[in-house]
mmCIF file of the C-alpha atoms, coordinates in Angstrom:
data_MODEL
# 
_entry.id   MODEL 
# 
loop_
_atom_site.group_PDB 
_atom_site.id 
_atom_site.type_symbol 
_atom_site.label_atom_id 
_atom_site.label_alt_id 
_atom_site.label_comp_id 
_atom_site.label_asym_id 
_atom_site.label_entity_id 
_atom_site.label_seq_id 
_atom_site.pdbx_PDB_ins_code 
_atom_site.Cartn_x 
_atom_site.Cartn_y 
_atom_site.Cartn_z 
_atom_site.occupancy 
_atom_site.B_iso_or_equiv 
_atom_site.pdbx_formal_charge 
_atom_site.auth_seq_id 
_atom_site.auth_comp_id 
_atom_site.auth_asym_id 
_atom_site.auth_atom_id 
_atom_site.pdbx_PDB_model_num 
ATOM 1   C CA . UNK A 1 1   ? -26.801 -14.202 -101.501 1.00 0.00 ? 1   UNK A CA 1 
ATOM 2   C CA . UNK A 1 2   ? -25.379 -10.984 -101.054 1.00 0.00 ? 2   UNK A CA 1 
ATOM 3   C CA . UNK A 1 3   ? -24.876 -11.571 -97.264  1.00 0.00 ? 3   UNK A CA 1 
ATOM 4   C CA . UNK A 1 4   ? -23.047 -14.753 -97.929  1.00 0.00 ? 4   UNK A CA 1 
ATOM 5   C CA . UNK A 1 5   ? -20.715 -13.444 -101.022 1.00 0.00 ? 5   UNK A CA 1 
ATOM 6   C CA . UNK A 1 6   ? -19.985 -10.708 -98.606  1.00 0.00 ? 6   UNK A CA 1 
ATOM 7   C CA . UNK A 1 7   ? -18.707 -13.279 -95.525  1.00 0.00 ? 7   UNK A CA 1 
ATOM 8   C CA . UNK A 1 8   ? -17.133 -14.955 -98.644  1.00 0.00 ? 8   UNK A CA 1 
ATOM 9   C CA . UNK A 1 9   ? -14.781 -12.230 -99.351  1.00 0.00 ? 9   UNK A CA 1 
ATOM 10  C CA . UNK A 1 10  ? -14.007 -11.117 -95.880  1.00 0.00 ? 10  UNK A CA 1 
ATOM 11  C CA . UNK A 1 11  ? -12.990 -14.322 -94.143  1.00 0.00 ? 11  UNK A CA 1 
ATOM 12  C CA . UNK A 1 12  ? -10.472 -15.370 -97.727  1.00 0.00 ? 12  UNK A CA 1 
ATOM 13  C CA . UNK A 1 13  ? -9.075  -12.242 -97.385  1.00 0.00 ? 13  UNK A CA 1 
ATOM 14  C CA . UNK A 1 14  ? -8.276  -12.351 -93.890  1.00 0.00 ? 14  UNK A CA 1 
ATOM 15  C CA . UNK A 1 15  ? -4.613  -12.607 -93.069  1.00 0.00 ? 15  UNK A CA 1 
ATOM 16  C CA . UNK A 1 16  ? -5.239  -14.878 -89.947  1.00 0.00 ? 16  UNK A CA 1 
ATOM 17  C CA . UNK A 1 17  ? -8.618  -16.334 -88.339  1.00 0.00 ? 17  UNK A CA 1 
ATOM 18  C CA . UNK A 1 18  ? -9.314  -18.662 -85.491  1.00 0.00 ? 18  UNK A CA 1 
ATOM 19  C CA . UNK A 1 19  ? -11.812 -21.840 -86.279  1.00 0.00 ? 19  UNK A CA 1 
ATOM 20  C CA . UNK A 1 20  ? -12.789 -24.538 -83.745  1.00 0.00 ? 20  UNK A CA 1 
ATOM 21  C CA . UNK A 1 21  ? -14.669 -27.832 -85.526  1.00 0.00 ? 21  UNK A CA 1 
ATOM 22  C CA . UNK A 1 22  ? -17.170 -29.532 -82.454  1.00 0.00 ? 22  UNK A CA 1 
ATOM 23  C CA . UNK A 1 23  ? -18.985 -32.394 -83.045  1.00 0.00 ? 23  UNK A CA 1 
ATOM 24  C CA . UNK A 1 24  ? -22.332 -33.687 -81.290  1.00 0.00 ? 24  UNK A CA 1 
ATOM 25  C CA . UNK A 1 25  ? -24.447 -36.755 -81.940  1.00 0.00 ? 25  UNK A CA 1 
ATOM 26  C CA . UNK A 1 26  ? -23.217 -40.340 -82.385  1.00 0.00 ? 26  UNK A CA 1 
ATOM 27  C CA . UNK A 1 27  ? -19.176 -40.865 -82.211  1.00 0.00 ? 27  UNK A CA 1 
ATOM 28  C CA . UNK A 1 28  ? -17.843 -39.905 -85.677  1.00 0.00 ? 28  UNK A CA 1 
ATOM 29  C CA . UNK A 1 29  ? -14.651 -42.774 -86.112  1.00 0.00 ? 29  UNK A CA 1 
ATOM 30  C CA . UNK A 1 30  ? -11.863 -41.232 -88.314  1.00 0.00 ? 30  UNK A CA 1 
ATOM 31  C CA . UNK A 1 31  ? -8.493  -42.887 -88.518  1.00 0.00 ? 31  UNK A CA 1 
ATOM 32  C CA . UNK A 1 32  ? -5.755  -40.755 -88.049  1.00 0.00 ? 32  UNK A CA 1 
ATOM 33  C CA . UNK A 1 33  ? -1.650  -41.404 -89.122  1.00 0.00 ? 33  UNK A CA 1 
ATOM 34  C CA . UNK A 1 34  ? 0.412   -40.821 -86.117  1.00 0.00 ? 34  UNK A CA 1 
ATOM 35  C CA . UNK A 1 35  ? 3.109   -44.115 -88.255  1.00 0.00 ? 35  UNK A CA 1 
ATOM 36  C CA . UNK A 1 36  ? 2.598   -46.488 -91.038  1.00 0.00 ? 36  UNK A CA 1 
ATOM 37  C CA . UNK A 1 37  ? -0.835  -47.427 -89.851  1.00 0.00 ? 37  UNK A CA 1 
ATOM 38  C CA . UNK A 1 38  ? -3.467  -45.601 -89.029  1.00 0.00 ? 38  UNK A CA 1 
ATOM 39  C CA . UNK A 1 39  ? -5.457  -45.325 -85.752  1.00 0.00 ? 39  UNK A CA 1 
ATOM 40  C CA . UNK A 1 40  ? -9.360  -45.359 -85.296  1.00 0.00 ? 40  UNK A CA 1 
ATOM 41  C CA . UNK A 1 41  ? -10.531 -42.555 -83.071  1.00 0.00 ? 41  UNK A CA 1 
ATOM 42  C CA . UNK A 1 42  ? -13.424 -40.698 -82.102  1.00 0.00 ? 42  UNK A CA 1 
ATOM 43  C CA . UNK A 1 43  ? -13.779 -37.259 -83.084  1.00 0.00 ? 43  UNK A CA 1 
ATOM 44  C CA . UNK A 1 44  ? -14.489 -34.883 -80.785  1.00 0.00 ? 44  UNK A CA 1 
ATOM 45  C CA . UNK A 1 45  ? -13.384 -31.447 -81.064  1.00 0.00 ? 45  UNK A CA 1 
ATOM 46  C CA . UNK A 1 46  ? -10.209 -29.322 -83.628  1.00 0.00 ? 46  UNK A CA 1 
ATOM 47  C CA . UNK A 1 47  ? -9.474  -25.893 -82.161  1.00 0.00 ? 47  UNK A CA 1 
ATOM 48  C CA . UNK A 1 48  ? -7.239  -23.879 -84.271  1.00 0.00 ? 48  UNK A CA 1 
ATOM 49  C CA . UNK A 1 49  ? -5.146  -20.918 -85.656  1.00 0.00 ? 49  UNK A CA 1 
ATOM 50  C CA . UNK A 1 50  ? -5.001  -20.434 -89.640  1.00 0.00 ? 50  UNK A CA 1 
ATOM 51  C CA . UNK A 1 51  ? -2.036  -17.957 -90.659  1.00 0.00 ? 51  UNK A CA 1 
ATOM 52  C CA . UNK A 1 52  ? -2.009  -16.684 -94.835  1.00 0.00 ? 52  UNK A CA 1 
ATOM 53  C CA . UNK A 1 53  ? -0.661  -18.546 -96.977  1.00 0.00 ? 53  UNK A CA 1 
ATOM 54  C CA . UNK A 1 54  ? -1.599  -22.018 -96.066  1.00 0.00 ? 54  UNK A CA 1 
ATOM 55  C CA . UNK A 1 55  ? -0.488  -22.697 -92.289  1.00 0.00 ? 55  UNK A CA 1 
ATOM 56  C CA . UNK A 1 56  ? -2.456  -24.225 -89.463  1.00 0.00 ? 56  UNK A CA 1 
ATOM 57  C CA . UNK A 1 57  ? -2.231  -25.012 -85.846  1.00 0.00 ? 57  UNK A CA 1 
ATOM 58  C CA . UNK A 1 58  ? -4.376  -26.664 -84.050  1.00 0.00 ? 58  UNK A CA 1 
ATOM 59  C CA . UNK A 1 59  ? -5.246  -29.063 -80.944  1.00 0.00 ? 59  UNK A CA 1 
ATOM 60  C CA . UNK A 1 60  ? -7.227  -32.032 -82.254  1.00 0.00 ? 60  UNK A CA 1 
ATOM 61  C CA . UNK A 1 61  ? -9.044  -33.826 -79.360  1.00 0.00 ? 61  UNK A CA 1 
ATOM 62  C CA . UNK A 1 62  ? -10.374 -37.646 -79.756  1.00 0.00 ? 62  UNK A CA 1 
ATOM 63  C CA . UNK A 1 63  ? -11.252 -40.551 -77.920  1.00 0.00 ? 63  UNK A CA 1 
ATOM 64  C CA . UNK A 1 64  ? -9.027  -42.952 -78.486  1.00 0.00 ? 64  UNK A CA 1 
ATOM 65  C CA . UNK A 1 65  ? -9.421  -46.664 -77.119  1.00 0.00 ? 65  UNK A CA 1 
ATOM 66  C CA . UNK A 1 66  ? -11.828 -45.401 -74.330  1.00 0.00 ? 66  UNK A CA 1 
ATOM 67  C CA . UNK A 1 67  ? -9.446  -42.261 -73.434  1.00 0.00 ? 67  UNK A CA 1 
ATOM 68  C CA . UNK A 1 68  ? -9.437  -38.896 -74.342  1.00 0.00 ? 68  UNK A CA 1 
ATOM 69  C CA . UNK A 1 69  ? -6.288  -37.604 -75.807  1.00 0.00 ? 69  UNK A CA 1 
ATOM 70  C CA . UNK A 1 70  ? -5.682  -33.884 -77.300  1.00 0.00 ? 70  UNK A CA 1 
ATOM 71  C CA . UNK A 1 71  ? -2.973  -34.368 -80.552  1.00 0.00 ? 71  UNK A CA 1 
ATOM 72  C CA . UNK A 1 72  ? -1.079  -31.115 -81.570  1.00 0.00 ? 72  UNK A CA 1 
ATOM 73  C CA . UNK A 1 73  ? -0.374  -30.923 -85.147  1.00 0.00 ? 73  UNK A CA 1 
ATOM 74  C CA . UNK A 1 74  ? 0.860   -28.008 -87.453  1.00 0.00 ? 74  UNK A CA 1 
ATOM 75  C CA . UNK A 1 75  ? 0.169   -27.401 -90.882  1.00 0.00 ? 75  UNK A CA 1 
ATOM 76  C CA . UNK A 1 76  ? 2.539   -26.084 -93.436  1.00 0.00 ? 76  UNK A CA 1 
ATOM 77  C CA . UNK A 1 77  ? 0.774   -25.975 -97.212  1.00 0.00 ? 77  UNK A CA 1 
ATOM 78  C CA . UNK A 1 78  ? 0.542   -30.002 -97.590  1.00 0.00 ? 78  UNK A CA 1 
ATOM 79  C CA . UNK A 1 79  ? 3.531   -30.686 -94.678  1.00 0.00 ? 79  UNK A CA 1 
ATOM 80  C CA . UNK A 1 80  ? 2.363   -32.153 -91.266  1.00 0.00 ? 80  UNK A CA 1 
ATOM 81  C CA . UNK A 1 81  ? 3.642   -32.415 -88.034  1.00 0.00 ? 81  UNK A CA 1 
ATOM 82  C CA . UNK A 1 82  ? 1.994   -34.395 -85.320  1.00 0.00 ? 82  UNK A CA 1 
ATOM 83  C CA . UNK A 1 83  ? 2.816   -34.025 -81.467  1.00 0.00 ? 83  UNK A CA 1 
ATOM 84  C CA . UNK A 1 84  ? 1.227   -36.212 -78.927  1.00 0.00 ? 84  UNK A CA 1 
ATOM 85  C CA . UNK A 1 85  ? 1.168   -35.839 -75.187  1.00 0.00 ? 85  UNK A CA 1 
ATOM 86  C CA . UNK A 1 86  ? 4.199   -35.587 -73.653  1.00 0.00 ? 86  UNK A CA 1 
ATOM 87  C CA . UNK A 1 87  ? 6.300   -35.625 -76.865  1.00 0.00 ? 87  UNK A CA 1 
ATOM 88  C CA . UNK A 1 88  ? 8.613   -33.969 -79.401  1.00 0.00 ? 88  UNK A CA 1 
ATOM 89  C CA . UNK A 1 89  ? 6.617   -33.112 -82.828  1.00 0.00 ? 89  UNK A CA 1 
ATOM 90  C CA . UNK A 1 90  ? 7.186   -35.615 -85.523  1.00 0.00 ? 90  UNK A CA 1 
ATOM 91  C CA . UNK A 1 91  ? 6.663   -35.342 -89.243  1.00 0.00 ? 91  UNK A CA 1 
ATOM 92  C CA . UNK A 1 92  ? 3.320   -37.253 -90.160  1.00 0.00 ? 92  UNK A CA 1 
ATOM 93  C CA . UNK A 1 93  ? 0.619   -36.849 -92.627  1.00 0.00 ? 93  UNK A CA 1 
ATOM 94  C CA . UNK A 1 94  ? -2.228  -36.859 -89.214  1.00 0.00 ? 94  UNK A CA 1 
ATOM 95  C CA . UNK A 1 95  ? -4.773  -35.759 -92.307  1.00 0.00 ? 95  UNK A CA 1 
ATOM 96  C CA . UNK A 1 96  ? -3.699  -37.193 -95.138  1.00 0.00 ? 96  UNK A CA 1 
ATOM 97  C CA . UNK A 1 97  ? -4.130  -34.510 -98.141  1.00 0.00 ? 97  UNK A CA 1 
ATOM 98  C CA . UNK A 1 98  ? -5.313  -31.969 -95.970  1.00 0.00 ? 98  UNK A CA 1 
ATOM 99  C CA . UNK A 1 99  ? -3.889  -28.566 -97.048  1.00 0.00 ? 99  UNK A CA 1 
ATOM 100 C CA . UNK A 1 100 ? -4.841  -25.262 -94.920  1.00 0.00 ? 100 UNK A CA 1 
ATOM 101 C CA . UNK A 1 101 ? -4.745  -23.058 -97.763  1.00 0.00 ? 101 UNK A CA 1 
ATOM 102 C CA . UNK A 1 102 ? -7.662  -25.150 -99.158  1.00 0.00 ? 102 UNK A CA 1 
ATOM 103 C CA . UNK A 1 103 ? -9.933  -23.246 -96.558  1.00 0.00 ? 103 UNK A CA 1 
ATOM 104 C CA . UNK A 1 104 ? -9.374  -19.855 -98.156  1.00 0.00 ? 104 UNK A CA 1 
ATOM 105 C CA . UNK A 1 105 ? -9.011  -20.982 -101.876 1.00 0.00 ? 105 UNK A CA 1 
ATOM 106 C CA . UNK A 1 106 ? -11.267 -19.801 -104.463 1.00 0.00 ? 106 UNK A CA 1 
ATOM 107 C CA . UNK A 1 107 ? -12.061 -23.543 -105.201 1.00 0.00 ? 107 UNK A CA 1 
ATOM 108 C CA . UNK A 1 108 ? -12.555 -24.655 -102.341 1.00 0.00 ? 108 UNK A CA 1 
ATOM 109 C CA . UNK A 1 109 ? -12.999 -24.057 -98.297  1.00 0.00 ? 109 UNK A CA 1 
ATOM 110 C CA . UNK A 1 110 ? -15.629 -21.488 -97.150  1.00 0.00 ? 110 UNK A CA 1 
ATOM 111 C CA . UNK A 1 111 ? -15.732 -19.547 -100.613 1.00 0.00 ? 111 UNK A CA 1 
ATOM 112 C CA . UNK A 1 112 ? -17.172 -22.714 -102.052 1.00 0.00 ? 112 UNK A CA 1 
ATOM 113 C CA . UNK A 1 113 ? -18.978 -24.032 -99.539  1.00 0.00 ? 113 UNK A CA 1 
ATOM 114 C CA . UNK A 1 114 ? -20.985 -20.787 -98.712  1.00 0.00 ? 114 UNK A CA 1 
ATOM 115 C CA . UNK A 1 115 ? -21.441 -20.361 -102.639 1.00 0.00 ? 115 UNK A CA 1 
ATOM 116 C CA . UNK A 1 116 ? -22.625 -24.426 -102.968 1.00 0.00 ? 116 UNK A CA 1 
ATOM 117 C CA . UNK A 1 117 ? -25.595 -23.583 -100.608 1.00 0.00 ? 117 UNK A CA 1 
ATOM 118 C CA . UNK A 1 118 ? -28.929 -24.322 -102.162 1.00 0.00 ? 118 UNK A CA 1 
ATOM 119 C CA . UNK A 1 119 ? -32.345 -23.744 -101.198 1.00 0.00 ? 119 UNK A CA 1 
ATOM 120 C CA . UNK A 1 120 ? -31.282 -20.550 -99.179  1.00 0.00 ? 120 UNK A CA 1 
ATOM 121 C CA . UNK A 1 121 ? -33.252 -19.413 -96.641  1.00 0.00 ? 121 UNK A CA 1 
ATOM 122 C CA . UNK A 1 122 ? -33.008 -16.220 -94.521  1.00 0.00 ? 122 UNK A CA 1 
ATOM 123 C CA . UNK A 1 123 ? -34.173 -17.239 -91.362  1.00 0.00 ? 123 UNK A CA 1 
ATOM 124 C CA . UNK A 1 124 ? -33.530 -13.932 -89.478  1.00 0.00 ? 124 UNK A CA 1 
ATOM 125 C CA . UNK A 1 125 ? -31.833 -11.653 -86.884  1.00 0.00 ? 125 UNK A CA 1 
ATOM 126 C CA . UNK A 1 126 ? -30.810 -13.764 -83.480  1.00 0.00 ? 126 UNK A CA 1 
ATOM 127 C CA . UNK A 1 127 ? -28.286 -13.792 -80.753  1.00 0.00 ? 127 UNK A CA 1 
ATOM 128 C CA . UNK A 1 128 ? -25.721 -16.489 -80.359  1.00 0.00 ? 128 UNK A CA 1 
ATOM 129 C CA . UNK A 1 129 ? -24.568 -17.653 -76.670  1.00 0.00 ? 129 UNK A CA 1 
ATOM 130 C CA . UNK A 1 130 ? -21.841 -15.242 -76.377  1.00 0.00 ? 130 UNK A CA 1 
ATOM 131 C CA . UNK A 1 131 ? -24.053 -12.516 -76.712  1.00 0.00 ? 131 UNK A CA 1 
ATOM 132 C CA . UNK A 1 132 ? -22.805 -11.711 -80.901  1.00 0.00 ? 132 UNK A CA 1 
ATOM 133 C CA . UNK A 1 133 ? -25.543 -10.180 -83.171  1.00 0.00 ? 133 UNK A CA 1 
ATOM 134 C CA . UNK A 1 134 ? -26.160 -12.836 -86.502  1.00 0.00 ? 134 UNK A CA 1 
ATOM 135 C CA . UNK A 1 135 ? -27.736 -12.971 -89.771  1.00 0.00 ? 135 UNK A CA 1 
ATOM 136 C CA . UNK A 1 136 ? -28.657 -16.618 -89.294  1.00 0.00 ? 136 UNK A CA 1 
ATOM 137 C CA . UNK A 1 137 ? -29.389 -18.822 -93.222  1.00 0.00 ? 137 UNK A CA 1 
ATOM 138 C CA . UNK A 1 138 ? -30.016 -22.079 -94.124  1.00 0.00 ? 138 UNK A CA 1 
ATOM 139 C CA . UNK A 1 139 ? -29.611 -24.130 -96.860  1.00 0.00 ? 139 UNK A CA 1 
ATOM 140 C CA . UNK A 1 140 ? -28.153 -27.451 -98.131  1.00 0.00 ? 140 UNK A CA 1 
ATOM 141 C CA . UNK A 1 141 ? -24.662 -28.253 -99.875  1.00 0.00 ? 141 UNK A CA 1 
ATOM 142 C CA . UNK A 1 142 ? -22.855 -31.160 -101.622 1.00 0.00 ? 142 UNK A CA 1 
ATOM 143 C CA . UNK A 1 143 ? -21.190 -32.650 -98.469  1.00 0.00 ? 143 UNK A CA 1 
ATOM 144 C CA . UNK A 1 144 ? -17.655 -33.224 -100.369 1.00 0.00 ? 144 UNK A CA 1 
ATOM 145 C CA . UNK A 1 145 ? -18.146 -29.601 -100.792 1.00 0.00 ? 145 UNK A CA 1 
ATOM 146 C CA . UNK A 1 146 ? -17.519 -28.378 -97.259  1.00 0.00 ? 146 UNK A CA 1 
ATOM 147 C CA . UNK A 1 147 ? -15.080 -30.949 -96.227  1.00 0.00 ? 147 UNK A CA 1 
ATOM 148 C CA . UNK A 1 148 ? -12.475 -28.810 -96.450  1.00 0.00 ? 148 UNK A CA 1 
ATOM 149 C CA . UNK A 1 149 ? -13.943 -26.880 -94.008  1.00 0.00 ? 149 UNK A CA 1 
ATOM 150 C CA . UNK A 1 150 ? -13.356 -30.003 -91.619  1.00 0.00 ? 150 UNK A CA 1 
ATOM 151 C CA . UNK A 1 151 ? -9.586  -29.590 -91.534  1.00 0.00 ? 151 UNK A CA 1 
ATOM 152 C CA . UNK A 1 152 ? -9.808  -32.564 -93.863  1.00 0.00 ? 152 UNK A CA 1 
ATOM 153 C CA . UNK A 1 153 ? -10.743 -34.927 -90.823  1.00 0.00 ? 153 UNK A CA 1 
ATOM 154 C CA . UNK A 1 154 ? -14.149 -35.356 -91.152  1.00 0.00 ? 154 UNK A CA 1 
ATOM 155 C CA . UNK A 1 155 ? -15.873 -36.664 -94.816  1.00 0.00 ? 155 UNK A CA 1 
ATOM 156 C CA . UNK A 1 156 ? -19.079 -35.813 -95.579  1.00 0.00 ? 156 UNK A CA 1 
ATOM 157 C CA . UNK A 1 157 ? -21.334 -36.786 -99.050  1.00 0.00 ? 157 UNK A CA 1 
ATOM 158 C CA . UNK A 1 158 ? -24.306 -36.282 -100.417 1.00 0.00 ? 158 UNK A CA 1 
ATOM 159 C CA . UNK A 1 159 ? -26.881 -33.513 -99.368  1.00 0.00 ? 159 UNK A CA 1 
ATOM 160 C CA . UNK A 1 160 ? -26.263 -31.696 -96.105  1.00 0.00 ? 160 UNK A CA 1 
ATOM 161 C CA . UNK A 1 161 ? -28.303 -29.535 -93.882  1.00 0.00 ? 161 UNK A CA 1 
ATOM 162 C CA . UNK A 1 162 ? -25.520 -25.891 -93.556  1.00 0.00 ? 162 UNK A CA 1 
ATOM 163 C CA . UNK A 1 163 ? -26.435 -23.079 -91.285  1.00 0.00 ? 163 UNK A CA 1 
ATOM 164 C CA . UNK A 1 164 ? -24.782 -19.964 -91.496  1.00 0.00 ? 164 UNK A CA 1 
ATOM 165 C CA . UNK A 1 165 ? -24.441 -17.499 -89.016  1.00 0.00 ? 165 UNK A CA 1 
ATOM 166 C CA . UNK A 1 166 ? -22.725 -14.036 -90.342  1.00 0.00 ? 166 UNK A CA 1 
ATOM 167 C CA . UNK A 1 167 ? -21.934 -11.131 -87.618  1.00 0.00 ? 167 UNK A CA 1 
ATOM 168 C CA . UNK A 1 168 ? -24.278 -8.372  -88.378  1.00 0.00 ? 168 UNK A CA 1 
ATOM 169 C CA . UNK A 1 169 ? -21.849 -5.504  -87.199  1.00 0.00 ? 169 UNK A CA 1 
ATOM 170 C CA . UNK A 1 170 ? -18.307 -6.835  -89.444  1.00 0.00 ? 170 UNK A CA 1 
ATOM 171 C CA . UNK A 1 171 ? -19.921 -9.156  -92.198  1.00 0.00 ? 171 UNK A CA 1 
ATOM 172 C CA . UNK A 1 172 ? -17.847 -11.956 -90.898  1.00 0.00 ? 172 UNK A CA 1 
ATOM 173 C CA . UNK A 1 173 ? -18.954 -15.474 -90.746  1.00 0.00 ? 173 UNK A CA 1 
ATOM 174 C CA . UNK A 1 174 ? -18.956 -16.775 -87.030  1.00 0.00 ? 174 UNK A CA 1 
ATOM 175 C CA . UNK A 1 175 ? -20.265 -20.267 -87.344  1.00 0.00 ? 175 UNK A CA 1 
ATOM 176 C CA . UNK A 1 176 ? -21.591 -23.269 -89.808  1.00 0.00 ? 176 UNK A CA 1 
ATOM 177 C CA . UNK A 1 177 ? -23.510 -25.692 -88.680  1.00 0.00 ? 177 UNK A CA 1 
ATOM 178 C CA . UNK A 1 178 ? -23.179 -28.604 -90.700  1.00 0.00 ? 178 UNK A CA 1 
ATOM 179 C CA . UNK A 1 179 ? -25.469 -31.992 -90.175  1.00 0.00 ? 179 UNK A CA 1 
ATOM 180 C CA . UNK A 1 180 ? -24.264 -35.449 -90.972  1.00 0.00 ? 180 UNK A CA 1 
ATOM 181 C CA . UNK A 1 181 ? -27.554 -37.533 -91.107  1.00 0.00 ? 181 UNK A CA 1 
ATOM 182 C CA . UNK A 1 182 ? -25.775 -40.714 -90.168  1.00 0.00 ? 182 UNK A CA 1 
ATOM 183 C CA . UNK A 1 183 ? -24.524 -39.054 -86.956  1.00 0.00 ? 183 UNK A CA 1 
ATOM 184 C CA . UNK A 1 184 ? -27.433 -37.135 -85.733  1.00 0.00 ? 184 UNK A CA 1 
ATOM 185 C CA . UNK A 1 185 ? -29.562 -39.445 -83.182  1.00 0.00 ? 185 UNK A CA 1 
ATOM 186 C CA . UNK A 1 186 ? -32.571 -38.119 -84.512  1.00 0.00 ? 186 UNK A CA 1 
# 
């Protein structure tokens, strides 16, 4: 508990972070606004830059009718812009309701989510890919609880499977690993 209140504190006072949202298992459809109606798309992958107070940029990439296509969009509190390939940014809600100070709120966003975990387990000292030293937990959460997490894109209810991986040498959380049981082929 203490481990995750610590990573708590850390990454909502942190003036500026980097987070990158992947997604394995079946195709996860989301619509997305880019006009009046919105489009069906596969998500793939959301790389991007949060800045204090409540701004976000980030490269959204999808599958969209059998292509892939990267979308640009910037976050300002609840303002969007939206730039696809080859054009100018235009204002458009690409997440309806999203807002990016949600991730660092004491309501909501990582705060929340790492507090909503139940049935905490310490599952030890490892090594992730890129060579980083972890605390890895597990647990399970209230999936409308870490949706904000999802830069509002992805919606997930009911009981979750959340691992947490926290950097053993600055505290900081360096990944979640969140399972949606309808989109895992297993």
């Amino acid at each position: 508990v203490t481990l995750l209140t610590d990573a708590a504190d850390k990454i909502t006072s942190a003036n500026t972070f980097r987070l990158e949202a992947v997604h394995s298992g079946v195709d996860y459809l989301v619509d997305v606004y880019l006009g009046a109606d919105p489009a069906t798309v596969a998500f793939r992958r959301a790389t991007g830059q949060y800045v204090a107070e409540s701004q976000l940029q980030a490269a959204v990439s999808v599958l969209a009718f059998g292509l892939p296509l990267t979308i640009d969009i910037f976050a300002n509190g609840p303002d969007q812009w939206v730039r696809l390939p080859a054009t100018s940014w235009f204002d458009a809600d690409f997440a309806p309701g999203f807002d990016p100070g949600n991730l660092v709120s004491l309501d909501t966003g990582f705060r929340a989510a790492l507090a909503a975990l139940t049935e905490l387990k310490y599952e030890g000292r490892e090594t992730l890919e890129d060579g980083t030293g972890v605390y890895h937990l597990s647990g399970m959460a209230d999936g409308e609880v870490v949706t904000d997490l999802l830069v509002g894109m992805i919606e997930t209810t009911g009981q979750v499977p959340v691992d947490v991986y926290i950097d053993r040498k600055s505290g900081y959380p360096v990944r979640l690993q969140i399972v949606q049981p309808e989109t895992d082929p297993e």
